[in-house]
Short mmCIF file of C-alpha atoms and ligand atoms in Angstrom, two decimals:
data_model
loop_
_atom_site.label_atom_id
_atom_site.label_comp_id
_atom_site.label_asym_id
_atom_site.label_seq_id
_atom_site.Cartn_x
_atom_site.Cartn_y
_atom_site.Cartn_z
CA MET A 874 -0.01 -0.02 -0.01
CA ASP A 875 1.58 3.35 -0.93
CA HIS A 876 1.60 6.40 1.26
CA GLU A 877 -1.19 8.16 -0.72
CA THR A 878 -3.71 5.74 0.84
CA PRO A 879 -5.31 7.28 3.93
CA ARG A 880 -3.89 5.77 7.05
CA ARG A 881 -5.32 5.89 10.52
CA PRO A 882 -3.09 7.88 12.90
CA VAL A 883 -1.52 5.86 15.74
CA GLU A 884 -3.42 7.74 18.45
CA ARG A 885 -6.75 7.04 16.73
CA HIS A 886 -6.07 3.34 16.53
CA GLN A 887 -4.98 3.35 20.18
CA GLU A 888 -8.29 4.96 21.09
CA ALA A 889 -10.18 2.51 18.97
CA VAL A 890 -8.53 -0.48 20.68
CA ARG A 891 -9.26 1.06 24.10
CA ASP A 892 -12.93 1.54 23.10
CA VAL A 893 -13.47 -1.97 21.72
CA VAL A 894 -11.24 -4.06 23.99
CA GLY A 895 -11.15 -2.01 27.22
CA ARG A 896 -14.92 -1.67 27.31
CA ALA A 897 -15.55 -5.34 26.69
CA LEU A 898 -13.05 -6.46 29.30
CA THR A 899 -14.39 -4.10 31.93
CA ALA A 900 -18.00 -5.07 31.23
CA GLY A 901 -17.24 -8.83 31.26
CA ARG A 902 -14.90 -8.80 34.23
CA ARG A 903 -15.69 -11.44 36.82
CA MET A 904 -14.54 -11.38 40.40
CA VAL A 905 -13.20 -14.54 42.02
CA GLN A 906 -11.96 -15.36 45.49
CA VAL A 907 -8.55 -17.00 45.38
CA PRO A 908 -6.23 -18.29 48.14
CA VAL A 909 -3.39 -15.92 48.86
CA ALA A 910 -1.04 -18.90 48.61
CA SER A 911 -2.06 -19.45 44.98
CA LEU A 912 -0.82 -15.96 44.09
CA LEU A 913 2.71 -16.72 45.17
CA THR A 914 3.89 -17.63 41.68
CA PRO A 915 6.94 -15.95 40.18
CA ALA A 916 6.16 -12.55 38.67
CA GLY A 917 5.47 -12.66 35.00
CA ARG A 918 3.78 -16.04 34.97
CA PRO A 919 0.26 -16.05 33.62
CA GLY A 920 -2.07 -14.94 36.33
CA ALA A 921 0.64 -13.67 38.59
CA VAL A 922 -0.25 -10.04 38.17
CA ARG A 923 -3.49 -9.56 40.08
CA LEU A 924 -5.52 -6.54 41.11
CA THR A 925 -7.71 -6.76 44.21
CA ALA A 926 -11.35 -6.27 43.44
CA ALA A 927 -12.46 -5.86 47.07
CA ASP A 928 -10.83 -4.50 50.22
CA ALA A 929 -8.75 -7.19 51.96
CA VAL A 930 -9.31 -6.90 55.77
CA ALA A 931 -6.82 -7.96 58.46
CA ALA A 932 -7.89 -11.13 60.27
CA ALA A 933 -5.51 -10.46 63.16
CA ASP A 934 -3.50 -7.73 64.87
CA LEU A 935 0.00 -7.04 63.66
CA PRO A 936 2.13 -7.48 65.64
CA GLY A 937 0.02 -10.16 67.25
CA PHE A 938 1.56 -9.60 70.74
CA ASP A 939 3.77 -7.02 72.50
CA ASN A 940 7.30 -7.93 71.49
CA SER A 941 10.81 -6.66 71.91
CA GLN A 942 12.54 -4.46 69.31
CA MET A 943 15.97 -5.33 70.74
CA ASP A 944 18.01 -8.07 72.29
CA GLY A 945 18.00 -6.87 75.89
CA TYR A 946 16.30 -6.99 79.29
CA ALA A 947 12.56 -6.71 79.73
CA VAL A 948 12.04 -4.57 82.84
CA ARG A 949 9.45 -2.69 84.83
CA ALA A 950 10.33 1.00 84.15
CA ALA A 951 9.40 1.80 87.75
CA ASP A 952 12.20 -0.49 88.95
CA LEU A 953 14.75 1.70 87.16
CA ALA A 954 13.56 5.04 88.46
CA GLY A 955 16.53 6.91 89.98
CA ALA A 956 19.20 4.68 88.37
CA THR A 957 22.49 6.59 87.63
CA ALA A 958 26.02 5.64 86.69
CA SER A 959 27.24 6.21 90.18
CA ASP A 960 24.17 4.64 91.82
CA PRO A 961 22.99 1.82 89.47
CA VAL A 962 19.89 -0.32 90.16
CA ALA A 963 20.63 -4.04 90.43
CA LEU A 964 17.94 -6.57 89.46
CA GLY A 965 17.86 -10.35 89.58
CA VAL A 966 18.01 -12.00 86.15
CA ALA A 967 14.83 -14.02 85.35
CA ALA A 968 14.56 -16.91 82.84
CA PRO A 969 15.46 -15.83 79.26
CA VAL A 970 12.73 -15.37 76.61
CA PRO A 971 13.76 -16.67 73.19
CA ALA A 972 11.55 -16.01 70.11
CA GLY A 973 8.62 -18.39 69.93
CA THR A 974 8.21 -18.88 73.65
CA GLN A 975 5.47 -17.47 75.95
CA PRO A 976 7.18 -16.14 79.15
CA PRO A 977 5.68 -16.08 82.63
CA PRO A 978 4.83 -12.61 84.11
CA LEU A 979 7.86 -10.59 85.20
CA LEU A 980 8.19 -10.25 88.92
CA ALA A 981 8.99 -6.83 90.40
CA GLY A 982 12.72 -6.43 91.01
CA THR A 983 13.72 -8.74 88.19
CA ALA A 984 14.82 -8.33 84.56
CA ALA A 985 14.19 -11.01 81.86
CA PRO A 986 16.66 -11.46 78.94
CA VAL A 987 14.46 -11.06 75.87
CA MET A 988 15.37 -11.57 72.23
CA THR A 989 14.23 -9.39 69.30
CA GLY A 990 10.69 -10.30 68.33
CA ALA A 991 10.05 -12.43 71.45
CA PRO A 992 7.08 -11.58 73.66
CA VAL A 993 7.59 -8.97 76.35
CA PRO A 994 6.46 -10.63 79.64
CA LEU A 995 3.34 -9.39 81.30
CA GLY A 996 4.26 -6.79 83.85
CA ALA A 997 7.31 -5.55 81.93
CA ASP A 998 6.78 -2.26 80.18
CA GLY A 999 10.18 -1.53 78.56
CA VAL A 1000 13.31 -3.08 77.21
CA VAL A 1001 16.92 -2.02 77.95
CA LYS A 1002 19.18 -3.05 75.11
CA ILE A 1003 21.90 -5.47 76.13
CA GLU A 1004 24.69 -2.97 75.27
CA ASP A 1005 23.30 -0.59 77.92
CA ALA A 1006 23.22 -3.25 80.70
CA SER A 1007 26.05 -4.00 83.01
CA PRO A 1008 27.52 -6.43 82.23
CA PRO A 1009 26.56 -6.01 78.52
CA VAL A 1010 26.30 -9.81 77.98
CA PHE A 1011 23.59 -12.29 78.99
CA PRO A 1012 24.51 -14.69 81.82
CA ASP A 1013 24.33 -18.42 81.11
CA PRO A 1014 20.75 -19.56 81.40
CA GLY A 1015 20.03 -21.30 84.67
CA THR A 1016 22.89 -19.63 86.65
CA PRO A 1017 21.76 -17.12 89.28
CA ALA A 1018 22.85 -13.62 88.17
CA THR A 1019 22.37 -9.97 88.80
CA VAL A 1020 22.32 -7.19 86.21
CA ARG A 1021 22.85 -3.45 86.85
CA PHE A 1022 21.26 -0.51 85.06
CA THR A 1023 22.71 2.96 85.08
CA ALA A 1024 19.76 5.04 83.69
CA PRO A 1025 15.96 5.06 83.97
CA ILE A 1026 13.76 4.37 80.88
CA THR A 1027 10.41 5.67 79.82
CA PRO A 1028 7.66 3.02 79.68
CA GLY A 1029 7.25 1.63 76.18
CA THR A 1030 10.96 1.86 75.30
CA PHE A 1031 11.83 -0.79 72.60
CA VAL A 1032 8.43 -2.44 72.91
CA ARG A 1033 6.48 -3.07 69.68
CA PRO A 1034 2.89 -3.06 70.94
CA ALA A 1035 0.33 -5.55 69.65
CA GLY A 1036 -1.71 -3.98 66.82
CA SER A 1037 0.71 -1.05 66.30
CA ASP A 1038 1.08 -1.90 62.56
CA VAL A 1039 -2.43 -3.17 61.86
CA THR A 1040 -5.53 -3.88 63.99
CA ALA A 1041 -7.82 -6.83 63.15
CA GLY A 1042 -10.58 -5.46 60.93
CA ASP A 1043 -8.36 -2.73 59.33
CA VAL A 1044 -8.35 -2.52 55.52
CA LEU A 1045 -4.96 -4.01 54.70
CA VAL A 1046 -5.02 -3.78 50.94
CA PRO A 1047 -7.77 -1.64 49.38
CA ALA A 1048 -9.73 -2.71 46.28
CA GLY A 1049 -7.85 -1.83 43.09
CA THR A 1050 -4.34 -2.52 44.42
CA VAL A 1051 -1.82 -4.56 42.48
CA LEU A 1052 -0.73 -7.53 44.57
CA GLY A 1053 3.05 -7.22 44.65
CA PRO A 1054 5.43 -8.82 47.13
CA ALA A 1055 4.76 -6.33 49.98
CA GLN A 1056 0.98 -6.64 49.66
CA LEU A 1057 1.14 -10.44 49.62
CA GLY A 1058 3.47 -10.30 52.61
CA VAL A 1059 1.16 -8.25 54.76
CA LEU A 1060 -1.83 -10.43 53.79
CA VAL A 1061 0.00 -13.52 54.94
CA ALA A 1062 1.29 -11.81 58.12
CA ALA A 1063 -2.18 -10.63 59.11
CA GLY A 1064 -3.68 -14.06 58.62
CA VAL A 1065 -5.68 -13.36 55.45
CA GLU A 1066 -6.20 -16.64 53.56
CA ALA A 1067 -8.14 -15.45 50.50
CA VAL A 1068 -8.61 -12.30 48.47
CA VAL A 1069 -11.07 -11.21 45.81
CA VAL A 1070 -9.38 -10.43 42.56
CA ALA A 1071 -10.47 -9.69 39.00
CA GLU A 1072 -10.31 -12.89 36.99
CA ALA A 1073 -7.42 -12.91 34.58
CA PRO A 1074 -8.75 -12.31 31.06
CA HIS A 1075 -8.60 -15.45 28.97
CA VAL A 1076 -7.12 -14.64 25.58
CA LEU A 1077 -7.42 -16.89 22.53
CA LEU A 1078 -4.21 -16.31 20.63
CA VAL A 1079 -4.19 -17.54 17.03
CA SER A 1080 -1.04 -17.63 14.89
CA THR A 1081 -2.07 -17.82 11.21
CA GLY A 1082 0.14 -19.00 8.35
CA SER A 1083 0.46 -22.20 6.35
CA GLU A 1084 4.23 -21.88 6.74
CA LEU A 1085 4.14 -22.07 10.52
CA VAL A 1086 5.45 -24.96 12.63
CA ARG A 1087 5.04 -25.23 16.37
CA ALA A 1088 8.23 -24.71 18.37
CA GLY A 1089 10.07 -28.01 18.90
CA GLU A 1090 8.70 -29.85 15.85
CA PRO A 1091 10.77 -30.65 12.76
CA LEU A 1092 10.90 -27.91 10.19
CA GLY A 1093 10.20 -28.76 6.49
CA PRO A 1094 11.24 -26.79 3.42
CA ALA A 1095 9.86 -23.23 3.30
CA GLN A 1096 8.52 -23.59 6.81
CA LEU A 1097 9.33 -21.44 9.83
CA TYR A 1098 8.77 -21.54 13.55
CA ASP A 1099 5.80 -19.76 15.06
CA ALA A 1100 7.81 -17.11 16.89
CA ASN A 1101 4.77 -14.89 17.30
CA GLY A 1102 2.84 -17.49 19.22
CA THR A 1103 5.47 -17.78 21.93
CA MET A 1104 6.27 -14.07 21.88
CA LEU A 1105 2.69 -12.86 22.23
CA ALA A 1106 1.79 -15.57 24.73
CA ALA A 1107 4.70 -14.43 26.89
CA ALA A 1108 3.75 -10.77 26.49
CA LEU A 1109 0.12 -11.51 27.42
CA GLY A 1110 1.15 -13.71 30.35
CA GLU A 1111 3.46 -11.06 31.68
CA ILE A 1112 0.59 -8.65 32.21
CA GLY A 1113 -1.67 -11.17 33.84
CA CYS A 1114 -3.66 -12.76 30.99
CA ARG A 1115 -4.44 -16.46 30.61
CA VAL A 1116 -3.64 -17.62 27.11
CA THR A 1117 -4.91 -20.44 24.89
CA HIS A 1118 -2.77 -20.67 21.78
CA ARG A 1119 -3.61 -22.17 18.39
CA ILE A 1120 -1.88 -22.27 14.99
CA VAL A 1121 -4.03 -22.30 11.89
CA PRO A 1122 -3.02 -22.51 8.23
CA ASP A 1123 -4.20 -19.91 5.70
CA ASP A 1124 -7.55 -21.58 5.42
CA PRO A 1125 -10.83 -19.80 6.39
CA ALA A 1126 -12.46 -23.08 7.47
CA ALA A 1127 -9.58 -23.81 9.82
CA LEU A 1128 -9.72 -20.33 11.37
CA ARG A 1129 -13.51 -20.55 11.75
CA GLY A 1130 -13.14 -23.96 13.37
CA VAL A 1131 -10.72 -22.63 16.00
CA LEU A 1132 -13.02 -19.71 16.81
CA THR A 1133 -16.07 -21.99 17.02
CA ARG A 1134 -14.25 -24.28 19.44
CA ALA A 1135 -12.97 -21.33 21.53
CA PRO A 1136 -13.05 -21.98 25.28
CA ASP A 1137 -16.25 -20.68 26.92
CA ASP A 1138 -14.63 -17.91 28.91
CA VAL A 1139 -12.51 -16.38 26.15
CA ALA A 1140 -12.57 -12.55 26.62
CA LEU A 1141 -10.47 -11.52 23.66
CA VAL A 1142 -9.15 -13.02 20.42
CA VAL A 1143 -5.66 -11.89 19.25
CA THR A 1144 -4.39 -13.06 15.88
CA SER A 1145 -1.08 -12.68 14.08
CA GLY A 1146 -0.67 -12.65 10.33
CA GLY A 1147 -3.16 -12.68 7.45
CA VAL A 1148 -4.20 -9.03 7.58
CA SER A 1149 -2.28 -7.37 4.74
CA ALA A 1150 -2.96 -6.94 1.06
CA GLY A 1151 -1.62 -10.34 -0.21
CA ALA A 1152 -3.68 -13.13 -1.73
CA TYR A 1153 -3.86 -15.46 1.27
CA GLU A 1154 -4.92 -13.10 4.05
CA VAL A 1155 -6.98 -15.50 6.09
CA VAL A 1156 -7.85 -13.20 8.97
CA ARG A 1157 -8.99 -10.30 6.80
CA GLN A 1158 -10.88 -12.58 4.39
CA THR A 1159 -12.63 -14.61 7.11
CA LEU A 1160 -13.50 -12.12 9.86
CA THR A 1161 -15.41 -9.71 7.64
CA ASP A 1162 -17.32 -8.11 10.56
CA ALA A 1163 -14.11 -6.45 11.76
CA TRP A 1164 -12.32 -3.35 10.51
CA PHE A 1165 -9.15 -3.90 8.51
CA GLY A 1166 -6.95 -1.06 7.37
CA HIS A 1167 -3.62 0.65 7.67
CA VAL A 1168 -2.30 2.60 10.60
CA ALA A 1169 0.32 5.25 9.96
CA VAL A 1170 3.00 3.26 11.79
CA GLN A 1171 6.08 1.30 10.87
CA PRO A 1172 6.35 -1.54 11.70
CA GLY A 1173 2.79 -2.71 12.17
CA GLY A 1174 0.93 -0.85 9.44
CA PRO A 1175 -1.76 -3.43 8.60
CA GLN A 1176 -4.15 -3.90 11.53
CA GLY A 1177 -7.56 -5.36 12.26
CA LEU A 1178 -9.99 -4.59 15.05
CA GLY A 1179 -13.57 -5.45 15.74
CA THR A 1180 -16.06 -7.69 17.51
CA ILE A 1181 -16.47 -11.27 16.28
CA THR A 1182 -18.57 -14.28 17.16
CA VAL A 1183 -16.95 -17.22 18.89
CA GLY A 1184 -18.16 -20.54 20.29
CA GLY A 1185 -21.87 -20.77 20.58
CA GLY A 1186 -22.50 -17.21 19.48
CA ARG A 1187 -20.62 -15.06 22.07
CA GLN A 1188 -19.38 -11.67 20.88
CA VAL A 1189 -15.81 -10.90 21.82
CA PRO A 1190 -13.28 -8.29 20.69
CA LEU A 1191 -10.70 -9.16 18.03
CA VAL A 1192 -7.31 -7.53 17.73
CA ALA A 1193 -5.48 -8.66 14.54
CA PHE A 1194 -1.77 -7.98 14.22
CA PRO A 1195 0.40 -8.44 11.11
CA GLY A 1196 2.61 -11.51 10.91
CA ASN A 1197 6.12 -10.10 10.80
CA PRO A 1198 7.45 -10.76 14.28
CA VAL A 1199 8.74 -7.28 15.03
CA SER A 1200 5.46 -5.82 13.72
CA ALA A 1201 3.47 -8.17 15.95
CA LEU A 1202 5.32 -7.30 19.15
CA VAL A 1203 5.54 -3.57 18.43
CA SER A 1204 1.79 -3.59 17.66
CA PHE A 1205 1.14 -5.29 20.97
CA GLU A 1206 3.22 -2.63 22.77
CA LEU A 1207 1.56 0.28 21.02
CA PHE A 1208 -2.07 -0.81 20.92
CA LEU A 1209 -2.90 -3.69 23.21
CA ARG A 1210 -0.53 -3.71 26.19
CA PRO A 1211 -1.74 -0.43 27.74
CA VAL A 1212 -5.38 -1.50 27.51
CA LEU A 1213 -4.78 -4.98 28.96
CA ALA A 1214 -2.44 -3.68 31.64
CA ALA A 1215 -5.14 -1.34 32.84
CA ALA A 1216 -7.64 -4.20 32.91
CA THR A 1217 -5.42 -6.62 34.80
CA GLY A 1218 -3.76 -4.06 37.04
CA SER A 1219 -0.32 -4.74 35.71
CA THR A 1220 2.05 -1.94 36.61
CA PRO A 1221 3.25 0.27 35.18
CA ALA A 1222 0.33 0.39 32.82
CA HIS A 1223 2.60 2.23 30.43
CA ARG A 1224 6.14 1.54 29.56
CA PRO A 1225 8.48 3.99 31.30
CA ALA A 1226 9.04 6.78 28.76
CA GLY A 1227 12.19 8.82 28.41
CA ARG A 1228 13.89 11.27 26.12
CA ALA A 1229 17.55 11.27 25.11
CA PRO A 1230 19.83 12.57 22.39
CA LEU A 1231 20.63 10.41 19.42
CA ALA A 1232 24.13 9.02 19.11
CA GLU A 1233 23.77 8.85 15.34
CA ALA A 1234 21.65 10.39 12.56
CA VAL A 1235 18.52 8.46 11.51
CA ASP A 1236 16.18 8.63 8.55
CA SER A 1237 12.47 7.92 8.89
CA PRO A 1238 9.51 7.95 6.45
CA ALA A 1239 7.88 11.34 7.06
CA HIS A 1240 4.29 10.06 6.65
CA LEU A 1241 4.65 7.36 9.34
CA HIS A 1242 5.24 7.11 13.06
CA GLN A 1243 8.32 4.92 12.98
CA VAL A 1244 9.19 2.75 15.93
CA ARG A 1245 12.85 1.67 15.92
CA ARG A 1246 14.68 -0.67 18.25
CA GLY A 1247 17.48 0.90 20.26
CA ARG A 1248 19.47 1.02 23.45
CA LEU A 1249 21.37 3.61 25.46
CA ASP A 1250 25.12 3.88 25.06
CA ALA A 1251 27.51 4.58 27.96
CA ASP A 1252 26.91 8.32 27.56
CA GLY A 1253 23.11 7.96 27.77
CA ARG A 1254 22.62 8.52 24.05
CA VAL A 1255 20.29 6.46 21.91
CA VAL A 1256 21.87 3.99 19.48
CA MET A 1257 19.81 2.09 16.94
CA VAL A 1258 19.88 -1.72 17.23
CA GLY A 1259 19.44 -2.96 13.70
CA GLY A 1260 17.51 -1.34 10.89
CA PRO A 1261 13.82 -0.72 10.47
CA GLY A 1262 13.09 -4.13 8.94
CA SER A 1263 10.13 -5.84 10.64
CA HIS A 1264 11.67 -9.29 10.36
CA LEU A 1265 14.77 -8.43 12.48
CA LEU A 1266 13.79 -10.47 15.47
CA ALA A 1267 17.36 -10.88 16.86
CA HIS A 1268 17.71 -7.10 16.96
CA LEU A 1269 14.43 -6.82 18.78
CA ALA A 1270 15.72 -9.31 21.35
CA ALA A 1271 18.94 -7.29 21.78
CA ALA A 1272 17.26 -3.95 22.15
CA THR A 1273 16.10 -2.37 25.43
CA LEU A 1274 14.27 0.64 23.96
CA LEU A 1275 11.48 1.33 21.49
CA VAL A 1276 12.52 4.57 19.85
CA HIS A 1277 9.73 6.84 18.49
CA LEU A 1278 10.31 8.84 15.37
CA PRO A 1279 7.03 10.69 14.94
CA PRO A 1280 5.19 11.53 11.71
CA GLY A 1281 6.51 14.63 9.98
CA VAL A 1282 10.15 13.69 10.72
CA SER A 1283 12.24 12.53 7.79
CA ARG A 1284 15.68 12.86 9.39
CA LEU A 1285 17.13 13.46 12.81
CA GLU A 1286 20.80 14.30 13.39
CA ALA A 1287 23.10 13.01 16.08
CA GLY A 1288 22.35 15.02 19.24
CA ASP A 1289 18.68 15.56 18.39
CA ALA A 1290 16.43 14.33 21.21
CA VAL A 1291 14.06 11.37 20.68
CA ASP A 1292 11.34 9.83 22.82
CA HIS A 1293 11.74 6.22 23.87
CA TRP A 1294 10.02 3.52 25.87
CA GLU A 1295 11.88 1.07 28.00
CA PHE A 1296 10.52 -2.28 27.06
CA ARG A 1297 12.73 -4.62 29.01
P1 LIG B 2324 1.63 -12.08 7.07
O1 LIG B 2324 1.28 -10.89 7.95
O2 LIG B 2324 0.79 -13.28 7.36
O3 LIG B 2324 1.61 -11.71 5.63
O4 LIG B 2324 3.12 -12.49 7.45
C1 LIG B 2324 4.16 -11.63 7.21
C2 LIG B 2324 5.50 -12.27 7.46
O5 LIG B 2324 5.58 -12.67 8.79
C3 LIG B 2324 5.72 -13.53 6.64
O6 LIG B 2324 7.11 -13.54 6.25
C4 LIG B 2324 5.43 -14.61 7.54
O7 LIG B 2324 6.10 -15.81 7.27
C5 LIG B 2324 5.91 -14.06 8.89
N1 LIG B 2324 5.14 -14.65 9.97
C6 LIG B 2324 3.79 -14.71 10.00
N2 LIG B 2324 3.38 -15.28 11.16
C7 LIG B 2324 4.48 -15.61 11.85
C8 LIG B 2324 4.72 -16.22 13.08
N3 LIG B 2324 3.71 -16.62 13.85
N4 LIG B 2324 5.97 -16.36 13.50
C9 LIG B 2324 7.02 -15.94 12.73
N5 LIG B 2324 6.84 -15.37 11.54
C10 LIG B 2324 5.63 -15.16 11.11
MG1 LIG B 2325 0.55 -15.04 6.58
#
């Protein structure tokens, strides 16, 4: 297609995807209660990125009991009133309190060795750290001993009171929070066993192309591995989608068959390949309810978007990407990732953006928004990784930046500033 043909601006297609996909996912979103333990999968695995859909409430106080902030002596502050260096207070040493033991009440006139995190005995109201005691070492357990203190303390010193972090019934993690390590940690600590989360959207991912072979199977002449299937499944999984993946040849009946047999709960269909102007464009020729056209972007010009019928007649959004691998992943980054990230609660919803000077001059087609692959050099300048070709998958894998060369720009010189997204 030449550049005289009207092309949809990138921003308009981004809005269109948000309209069609964002709306459908929000409307169809189901809430499920899941055990906290089931969320403890490594980040980036399908379903690992979860957004709470209801407030999670503490089941218990945190801390659960008054405990010591120091290794030291639990004391009654009143016993130390008037202690000075020249006139220290001597107390009998009670049985030590290691972590995980419940001590007896502290008798007046005694001090109990207490370890960090261990319960402060009933009756004690402060802890003197071991370095401030005389002698500054604990006596052997079981041997009668005396310890001297040379200064008074205020009640509460080095005591972490029960409930000082969280009180049972407090909202621990409000609805709409991404469950990262710290959130999962506090849920476990406060005894919460299950949380309500938005169900991960189930995406039917279809790689189209009669030349495609599933990874790991033998490759015949003129065949190639389905890189897009793995790449897009990984990208979808990373932002919290569940993926069912199929490969279909360039045969409308095969594509229709896969859509008819789509799992019941599919929320979105994503395809790769078969959308451009060639003769075997299975997606464009089969899914005639959808819009197919060109977006003013390179790579990723040919795009499809719409609502299609799957299974027993359910209407779901379709996002159709071109087949060239770099086009497919760049299209995902530009159009779909932000919408899905917002729906699943993946953060950041947008790739971190930056601006830096070019290390070298670049040319770009003036009528297109060109997205190049790049990285920063040691001086913080943007270097291109490979050329603009949309088949250069190894360069995509080596790059750390997507570099934006906006429409209207035909050449930028070394030192000119460019916008980039970190995509790794
Ligand atoms: P298409 O958009 O179907 O015309 O495909 C454009 C180019 O991308 C062709 O060279 C295809 O062989 C290649 N291609 C299509 N799908 C895939 C895929 N899933 N993995 C790797 N390359 C692909
Ligand atoms: Mg094809």
